[in-house]
mmCIF file of C-alpha atoms in Angstrom:
data_model
loop_
_atom_site.group_PDB
_atom_site.id
_atom_site.type_symbol
_atom_site.label_atom_id
_atom_site.label_comp_id
_atom_site.label_asym_id
_atom_site.label_seq_id
_atom_site.Cartn_x
_atom_site.Cartn_y
_atom_site.Cartn_z
ATOM 1 C CA MET A 1141 12.213 -7.425 1.711
ATOM 2 C CA ILE A 1142 12.355 -3.908 2.929
ATOM 3 C CA GLU A 1143 15.172 -2.703 5.413
ATOM 4 C CA ALA A 1144 15.076 1.037 6.358
ATOM 5 C CA THR A 1145 17.860 2.422 8.548
ATOM 6 C CA HIS A 1146 18.003 6.070 10.196
ATOM 7 C CA LEU A 1147 15.844 7.290 7.514
ATOM 8 C CA ASP A 1148 15.398 10.825 7.355
ATOM 9 C CA LYS A 1149 13.185 12.996 4.958
ATOM 10 C CA PHE A 1150 12.383 16.701 4.750
ATOM 11 C CA TYR A 1151 10.305 19.034 2.615
ATOM 12 C CA GLY A 1152 12.365 22.092 3.023
ATOM 13 C CA ASP A 1153 12.235 22.884 6.578
ATOM 14 C CA PHE A 1154 9.412 20.347 7.847
ATOM 15 C CA HIS A 1155 11.041 16.948 9.076
ATOM 16 C CA ALA A 1156 8.656 14.671 7.811
ATOM 17 C CA LEU A 1157 10.379 11.085 8.845
ATOM 18 C CA LYS A 1158 12.734 10.980 11.762
ATOM 19 C CA ASP A 1159 15.128 8.434 12.071
ATOM 20 C CA ILE A 1160 13.112 5.601 10.793
ATOM 21 C CA ASN A 1161 14.316 1.881 11.455
ATOM 22 C CA LEU A 1162 11.859 -0.705 10.151
ATOM 23 C CA SER A 1163 12.163 -4.257 8.389
ATOM 24 C CA VAL A 1164 9.584 -5.979 6.460
ATOM 25 C CA HIS A 1165 10.288 -9.732 5.974
ATOM 26 C CA GLN A 1166 9.019 -11.550 2.875
ATOM 27 C CA GLY A 1167 5.405 -12.719 3.096
ATOM 28 C CA GLU A 1168 4.912 -10.128 6.528
ATOM 29 C CA LYS A 1169 1.990 -8.139 6.809
ATOM 30 C CA MET A 1170 2.460 -5.063 7.975
ATOM 31 C CA VAL A 1171 -0.164 -2.220 8.867
ATOM 32 C CA VAL A 1172 1.131 1.423 9.524
ATOM 33 C CA CYS A 1173 -1.253 3.536 11.531
ATOM 34 C CA GLY A 1174 -1.251 6.867 13.509
ATOM 35 C CA PRO A 1175 -2.717 10.199 13.137
ATOM 36 C CA SER A 1176 -3.024 12.340 10.274
ATOM 37 C CA GLY A 1177 0.117 14.258 9.219
ATOM 38 C CA SER A 1178 2.158 11.369 10.955
ATOM 39 C CA GLY A 1179 4.325 10.647 8.018
ATOM 40 C CA LYS A 1180 2.822 7.304 7.054
ATOM 41 C CA SER A 1181 1.937 8.041 3.390
ATOM 42 C CA THR A 1182 5.514 9.570 2.885
ATOM 43 C CA LEU A 1183 7.098 6.646 4.353
ATOM 44 C CA ILE A 1184 5.389 3.989 1.996
ATOM 45 C CA ARG A 1185 5.781 6.527 -0.865
ATOM 46 C CA CYS A 1186 9.590 6.161 0.008
ATOM 47 C CA PHE A 1187 9.070 2.561 -0.576
ATOM 48 C CA ASN A 1188 8.500 2.645 -4.083
ATOM 49 C CA GLY A 1189 10.703 5.605 -5.285
ATOM 50 C CA LEU A 1190 7.949 8.167 -5.509
ATOM 51 C CA GLU A 1191 9.533 10.392 -2.533
ATOM 52 C CA PHE A 1192 13.373 10.041 -1.986
ATOM 53 C CA HIS A 1193 14.595 10.188 1.655
ATOM 54 C CA ASN A 1194 17.570 12.741 2.706
ATOM 55 C CA SER A 1195 19.524 10.449 4.901
ATOM 56 C CA GLY A 1196 19.788 6.983 5.988
ATOM 57 C CA THR A 1197 19.772 3.790 3.900
ATOM 58 C CA LEU A 1198 16.684 1.945 2.472
ATOM 59 C CA VAL A 1199 16.860 -1.384 0.673
ATOM 60 C CA ILE A 1200 13.989 -3.062 -1.084
ATOM 61 C CA ASP A 1201 14.233 -6.415 -2.669
ATOM 62 C CA GLY A 1202 18.147 -5.845 -2.428
ATOM 63 C CA ILE A 1203 18.052 -2.624 -4.519
ATOM 64 C CA GLU A 1204 19.420 0.182 -2.461
ATOM 65 C CA VAL A 1205 17.034 3.103 -3.011
ATOM 66 C CA HIS A 1206 17.821 6.777 -3.321
ATOM 67 C CA GLU A 1207 17.462 9.738 -5.806
ATOM 68 C CA ASN A 1208 20.024 8.554 -8.868
ATOM 69 C CA ALA A 1209 19.636 5.198 -8.623
ATOM 70 C CA LYS A 1210 19.649 3.343 -11.756
ATOM 71 C CA GLU A 1211 17.303 0.410 -10.803
ATOM 72 C CA ILE A 1212 13.908 2.631 -9.690
ATOM 73 C CA ARG A 1213 12.269 1.482 -13.048
ATOM 74 C CA GLN A 1214 13.121 -2.217 -11.795
ATOM 75 C CA LEU A 1215 12.127 -1.317 -8.241
ATOM 76 C CA ARG A 1216 8.812 0.371 -9.379
ATOM 77 C CA GLN A 1217 8.156 -2.906 -11.385
ATOM 78 C CA ASN A 1218 8.534 -5.059 -8.277
ATOM 79 C CA VAL A 1219 6.537 -2.785 -6.018
ATOM 80 C CA GLY A 1220 2.971 -2.281 -6.467
ATOM 81 C CA MET A 1221 0.930 0.978 -4.894
ATOM 82 C CA VAL A 1222 -2.551 1.437 -4.137
ATOM 83 C CA PHE A 1223 -3.609 4.868 -3.848
ATOM 84 C CA GLN A 1224 -6.497 6.518 -1.808
ATOM 85 C CA GLN A 1225 -7.764 7.730 -5.473
ATOM 86 C CA PHE A 1226 -7.858 4.923 -7.704
ATOM 87 C CA ASN A 1227 -5.716 6.842 -10.729
ATOM 88 C CA LEU A 1228 -7.531 4.880 -13.478
ATOM 89 C CA PHE A 1229 -7.138 6.056 -16.930
ATOM 90 C CA PRO A 1230 -10.807 7.111 -17.526
ATOM 91 C CA HIS A 1231 -10.367 6.859 -21.474
ATOM 92 C CA LEU A 1232 -9.371 3.039 -21.164
ATOM 93 C CA THR A 1233 -11.671 0.225 -20.253
ATOM 94 C CA VAL A 1234 -10.938 -1.939 -17.209
ATOM 95 C CA LEU A 1235 -9.266 -4.140 -19.341
ATOM 96 C CA GLU A 1236 -7.178 -2.016 -21.068
ATOM 97 C CA ASN A 1237 -6.289 -0.222 -17.641
ATOM 98 C CA LEU A 1238 -4.834 -3.590 -16.687
ATOM 99 C CA THR A 1239 -3.028 -4.506 -19.902
ATOM 100 C CA ILE A 1240 -1.133 -1.300 -20.560
ATOM 101 C CA GLY A 1241 1.292 -1.695 -18.058
ATOM 102 C CA PRO A 1242 2.359 -5.333 -18.578
ATOM 103 C CA MET A 1243 2.619 -4.832 -22.330
ATOM 104 C CA LYS A 1244 4.408 -1.342 -22.151
ATOM 105 C CA VAL A 1245 6.786 -2.215 -19.251
ATOM 106 C CA ARG A 1246 7.300 -6.180 -19.023
ATOM 107 C CA GLY A 1247 6.756 -6.386 -22.941
ATOM 108 C CA LEU A 1248 3.615 -8.905 -22.588
ATOM 109 C CA SER A 1249 1.990 -9.530 -25.775
ATOM 110 C CA THR A 1250 -1.604 -8.306 -26.167
ATOM 111 C CA SER A 1251 -2.948 -11.957 -25.358
ATOM 112 C CA ASP A 1252 -0.859 -12.588 -22.285
ATOM 113 C CA ALA A 1253 -1.551 -9.368 -21.106
ATOM 114 C CA GLU A 1254 -5.131 -9.894 -21.288
ATOM 115 C CA ALA A 1255 -5.158 -13.479 -20.118
ATOM 116 C CA THR A 1256 -3.216 -12.166 -16.754
ATOM 117 C CA ALA A 1257 -5.764 -9.514 -16.507
ATOM 118 C CA ARG A 1258 -8.768 -11.491 -16.640
ATOM 119 C CA LYS A 1259 -7.106 -13.735 -13.986
ATOM 120 C CA TYR A 1260 -6.792 -11.071 -11.334
ATOM 121 C CA LEU A 1261 -10.277 -9.088 -12.463
ATOM 122 C CA ASP A 1262 -11.373 -12.716 -11.220
ATOM 123 C CA ARG A 1263 -9.226 -12.737 -8.062
ATOM 124 C CA VAL A 1264 -11.031 -9.138 -7.046
ATOM 125 C CA HIS A 1265 -14.582 -10.705 -8.150
ATOM 126 C CA ILE A 1266 -15.274 -8.424 -10.891
ATOM 127 C CA PRO A 1267 -14.797 -10.281 -14.300
ATOM 128 C CA GLU A 1268 -17.655 -8.930 -15.729
ATOM 129 C CA GLN A 1269 -16.641 -5.321 -15.355
ATOM 130 C CA ALA A 1270 -13.870 -5.873 -18.046
ATOM 131 C CA ASP A 1271 -15.046 -4.014 -20.950
ATOM 132 C CA LYS A 1272 -16.741 -1.097 -19.108
ATOM 133 C CA TYR A 1273 -15.130 2.110 -18.431
ATOM 134 C CA PRO A 1274 -13.934 3.141 -14.805
ATOM 135 C CA SER A 1275 -16.908 6.172 -15.014
ATOM 136 C CA ALA A 1276 -19.550 3.180 -15.026
ATOM 137 C CA LEU A 1277 -18.111 1.400 -11.644
ATOM 138 C CA SER A 1278 -18.855 2.210 -8.162
ATOM 139 C CA GLY A 1279 -15.984 3.410 -6.075
ATOM 140 C CA GLY A 1280 -15.364 -0.012 -4.590
ATOM 141 C CA GLN A 1281 -15.063 -1.555 -7.771
ATOM 142 C CA GLN A 1282 -13.102 1.045 -9.081
ATOM 143 C CA GLN A 1283 -10.776 0.265 -6.361
ATOM 144 C CA ARG A 1284 -10.549 -3.582 -6.832
ATOM 145 C CA VAL A 1285 -9.849 -2.741 -10.508
ATOM 146 C CA ALA A 1286 -6.771 -0.558 -8.996
ATOM 147 C CA ILE A 1287 -5.829 -3.592 -7.246
ATOM 148 C CA ALA A 1288 -6.080 -5.794 -10.114
ATOM 149 C CA ARG A 1289 -3.685 -3.528 -11.799
ATOM 150 C CA SER A 1290 -0.910 -3.654 -9.466
ATOM 151 C CA LEU A 1291 -1.361 -7.400 -9.204
ATOM 152 C CA CYS A 1292 -1.240 -7.667 -13.008
ATOM 153 C CA MET A 1293 2.480 -6.325 -12.852
ATOM 154 C CA GLU A 1294 3.304 -9.405 -10.743
ATOM 155 C CA THR A 1295 4.837 -7.378 -8.369
ATOM 156 C CA LYS A 1296 6.570 -9.107 -5.130
ATOM 157 C CA ILE A 1297 5.537 -6.354 -2.516
ATOM 158 C CA MET A 1298 1.977 -4.329 -2.415
ATOM 159 C CA LEU A 1299 1.571 -0.853 -0.885
ATOM 160 C CA PHE A 1300 -1.554 0.338 -0.050
ATOM 161 C CA ASP A 1301 -2.138 4.158 1.161
ATOM 162 C CA GLU A 1302 -5.326 4.074 3.016
ATOM 163 C CA PRO A 1303 -7.160 2.641 0.203
ATOM 164 C CA THR A 1304 -10.610 2.715 1.748
ATOM 165 C CA SER A 1305 -10.480 6.569 2.603
ATOM 166 C CA ALA A 1306 -12.247 7.599 -0.505
ATOM 167 C CA LEU A 1307 -14.987 4.918 -0.354
ATOM 168 C CA ASP A 1308 -18.351 4.991 1.120
ATOM 169 C CA PRO A 1309 -18.939 2.717 4.471
ATOM 170 C CA GLU A 1310 -21.114 0.377 2.248
ATOM 171 C CA MET A 1311 -18.061 -0.105 -0.172
ATOM 172 C CA ILE A 1312 -15.258 -0.488 2.238
ATOM 173 C CA ASN A 1313 -15.692 -4.057 3.022
ATOM 174 C CA GLU A 1314 -15.715 -5.238 -0.502
ATOM 175 C CA VAL A 1315 -12.127 -3.723 -0.953
ATOM 176 C CA LEU A 1316 -11.179 -5.011 2.414
ATOM 177 C CA ASP A 1317 -12.380 -8.683 1.907
ATOM 178 C CA VAL A 1318 -10.321 -8.658 -1.435
ATOM 179 C CA MET A 1319 -7.371 -7.209 0.696
ATOM 180 C CA ALA A 1320 -7.650 -10.247 3.124
ATOM 181 C CA GLU A 1321 -7.712 -12.669 0.392
ATOM 182 C CA LEU A 1322 -4.533 -11.292 -0.801
ATOM 183 C CA VAL A 1323 -3.095 -12.034 2.617
ATOM 184 C CA ASP A 1324 -3.245 -15.894 1.840
ATOM 185 C CA THR A 1325 -1.501 -15.719 -1.082
ATOM 186 C CA GLY A 1326 1.843 -14.808 0.859
ATOM 187 C CA MET A 1327 2.256 -11.445 -0.464
ATOM 188 C CA THR A 1328 4.520 -9.000 1.233
ATOM 189 C CA MET A 1329 2.119 -6.162 1.917
ATOM 190 C CA VAL A 1330 2.322 -2.677 3.830
ATOM 191 C CA VAL A 1331 -0.768 -0.990 4.443
ATOM 192 C CA VAL A 1332 -1.483 2.463 5.537
ATOM 193 C CA THR A 1333 -5.217 2.384 7.188
ATOM 194 C CA HIS A 1334 -7.518 3.090 10.050
ATOM 195 C CA GLU A 1335 -9.355 0.527 9.595
ATOM 196 C CA MET A 1336 -8.676 -1.467 13.063
ATOM 197 C CA GLY A 1337 -10.609 -4.409 12.823
ATOM 198 C CA PHE A 1338 -9.245 -5.262 9.270
ATOM 199 C CA ALA A 1339 -5.849 -4.686 10.894
ATOM 200 C CA ARG A 1340 -6.294 -6.924 13.780
ATOM 201 C CA LYS A 1341 -7.231 -9.646 11.658
ATOM 202 C CA VAL A 1342 -4.544 -9.553 8.628
ATOM 203 C CA ALA A 1343 -1.359 -7.945 9.932
ATOM 204 C CA ASP A 1344 1.899 -9.797 11.355
ATOM 205 C CA THR A 1345 3.149 -6.567 12.443
ATOM 206 C CA MET A 1346 1.540 -3.326 13.731
ATOM 207 C CA VAL A 1347 3.038 0.021 13.414
ATOM 208 C CA PHE A 1348 2.061 3.435 15.296
ATOM 209 C CA MET A 1349 3.697 6.771 13.806
ATOM 210 C CA GLU A 1350 3.227 10.079 15.270
ATOM 211 C CA GLU A 1351 5.066 13.417 14.025
ATOM 212 C CA GLY A 1352 7.091 11.730 11.619
ATOM 213 C CA ARG A 1353 8.423 9.021 14.168
ATOM 214 C CA ILE A 1354 7.569 5.275 14.840
ATOM 215 C CA ILE A 1355 6.537 5.258 18.294
ATOM 216 C CA GLU A 1356 5.482 1.675 18.663
ATOM 217 C CA THR A 1357 6.124 -1.515 16.927
ATOM 218 C CA SER A 1358 4.629 -4.869 17.801
ATOM 219 C CA PRO A 1359 2.512 -7.931 17.098
ATOM 220 C CA PRO A 1360 -1.408 -7.188 16.957
ATOM 221 C CA GLU A 1361 -2.486 -9.155 19.898
ATOM 222 C CA GLN A 1362 -0.181 -6.859 21.875
ATOM 223 C CA PHE A 1363 -0.607 -3.882 20.238
ATOM 224 C CA PHE A 1364 -4.387 -3.935 20.688
ATOM 225 C CA THR A 1365 -4.354 -5.065 24.087
ATOM 226 C CA ASN A 1366 -1.523 -3.974 26.007
ATOM 227 C CA PRO A 1367 0.266 -0.908 23.877
ATOM 228 C CA SER A 1368 3.389 0.241 25.325
ATOM 229 C CA SER A 1369 2.769 3.937 25.020
ATOM 230 C CA GLU A 1370 0.619 5.920 26.354
ATOM 231 C CA ARG A 1371 0.323 7.970 23.035
ATOM 232 C CA CYS A 1372 -0.773 4.460 21.097
ATOM 233 C CA ARG A 1373 -3.304 4.060 23.948
ATOM 234 C CA MET A 1374 -4.990 7.126 23.517
ATOM 235 C CA PHE A 1375 -4.878 6.731 19.685
ATOM 236 C CA LEU A 1376 -6.635 3.341 19.736
ATOM 237 C CA ASP A 1377 -9.122 4.476 22.393
ATOM 238 C CA GLN A 1378 -10.390 7.362 20.178
ATOM 239 C CA ILE A 1379 -10.491 5.330 16.834
ATOM 240 C CA LEU A 1380 -12.051 2.019 18.615
ATOM 241 C CA ALA A 1381 -14.780 4.338 20.239
ATOM 242 C CA HIS A 1382 -16.296 5.216 16.667
#
């Protein structure tokens, strides 16, 4: 589903991604972790055309991604993204937030879009919030609306960029639980997170990044019990100590 080969990304003189080689297979759950500024968010923003690499090749679901690719619109329809901030339209109800994309982009009728929206509000366990505005919801509920909004586009791949980092501690688990349920649907997922308990439970593959490079890629059992790099071991010691 995702194939990155010798990917490099610059912001001016800053080398944000350095020779990234990565494959994500259909149905795979990949968790990307690492210290702040290691390139994790930049990498997954490249995966849905929010950022463009400077060299190397990136193929997502059969589409070669580059700045002038005609298929970028199609790519973004097939790749959902959930951000740290919820990015909901404050002047629209929850239901309207969920239906606007499928109606405008996929051409669904109002009734079909609403039926899809209600299905996914059920999936994220907040069907009763459909007619409320985002400001009336908790942070955890807003993030679950954001997840449902991506699901309403019937995406093939879901990207999560630290989806719990803006939440109060007691709201984190309600979002992680919804994400864990998505794992069981067979959805292809790439998750940037520091939530190592979640990662250990759901990941097929762990990726550790530092300073724009992939330092380690391994199955979670090996990653957590016997990481091959000293830098990864130090990172885990630090993060698991909290």
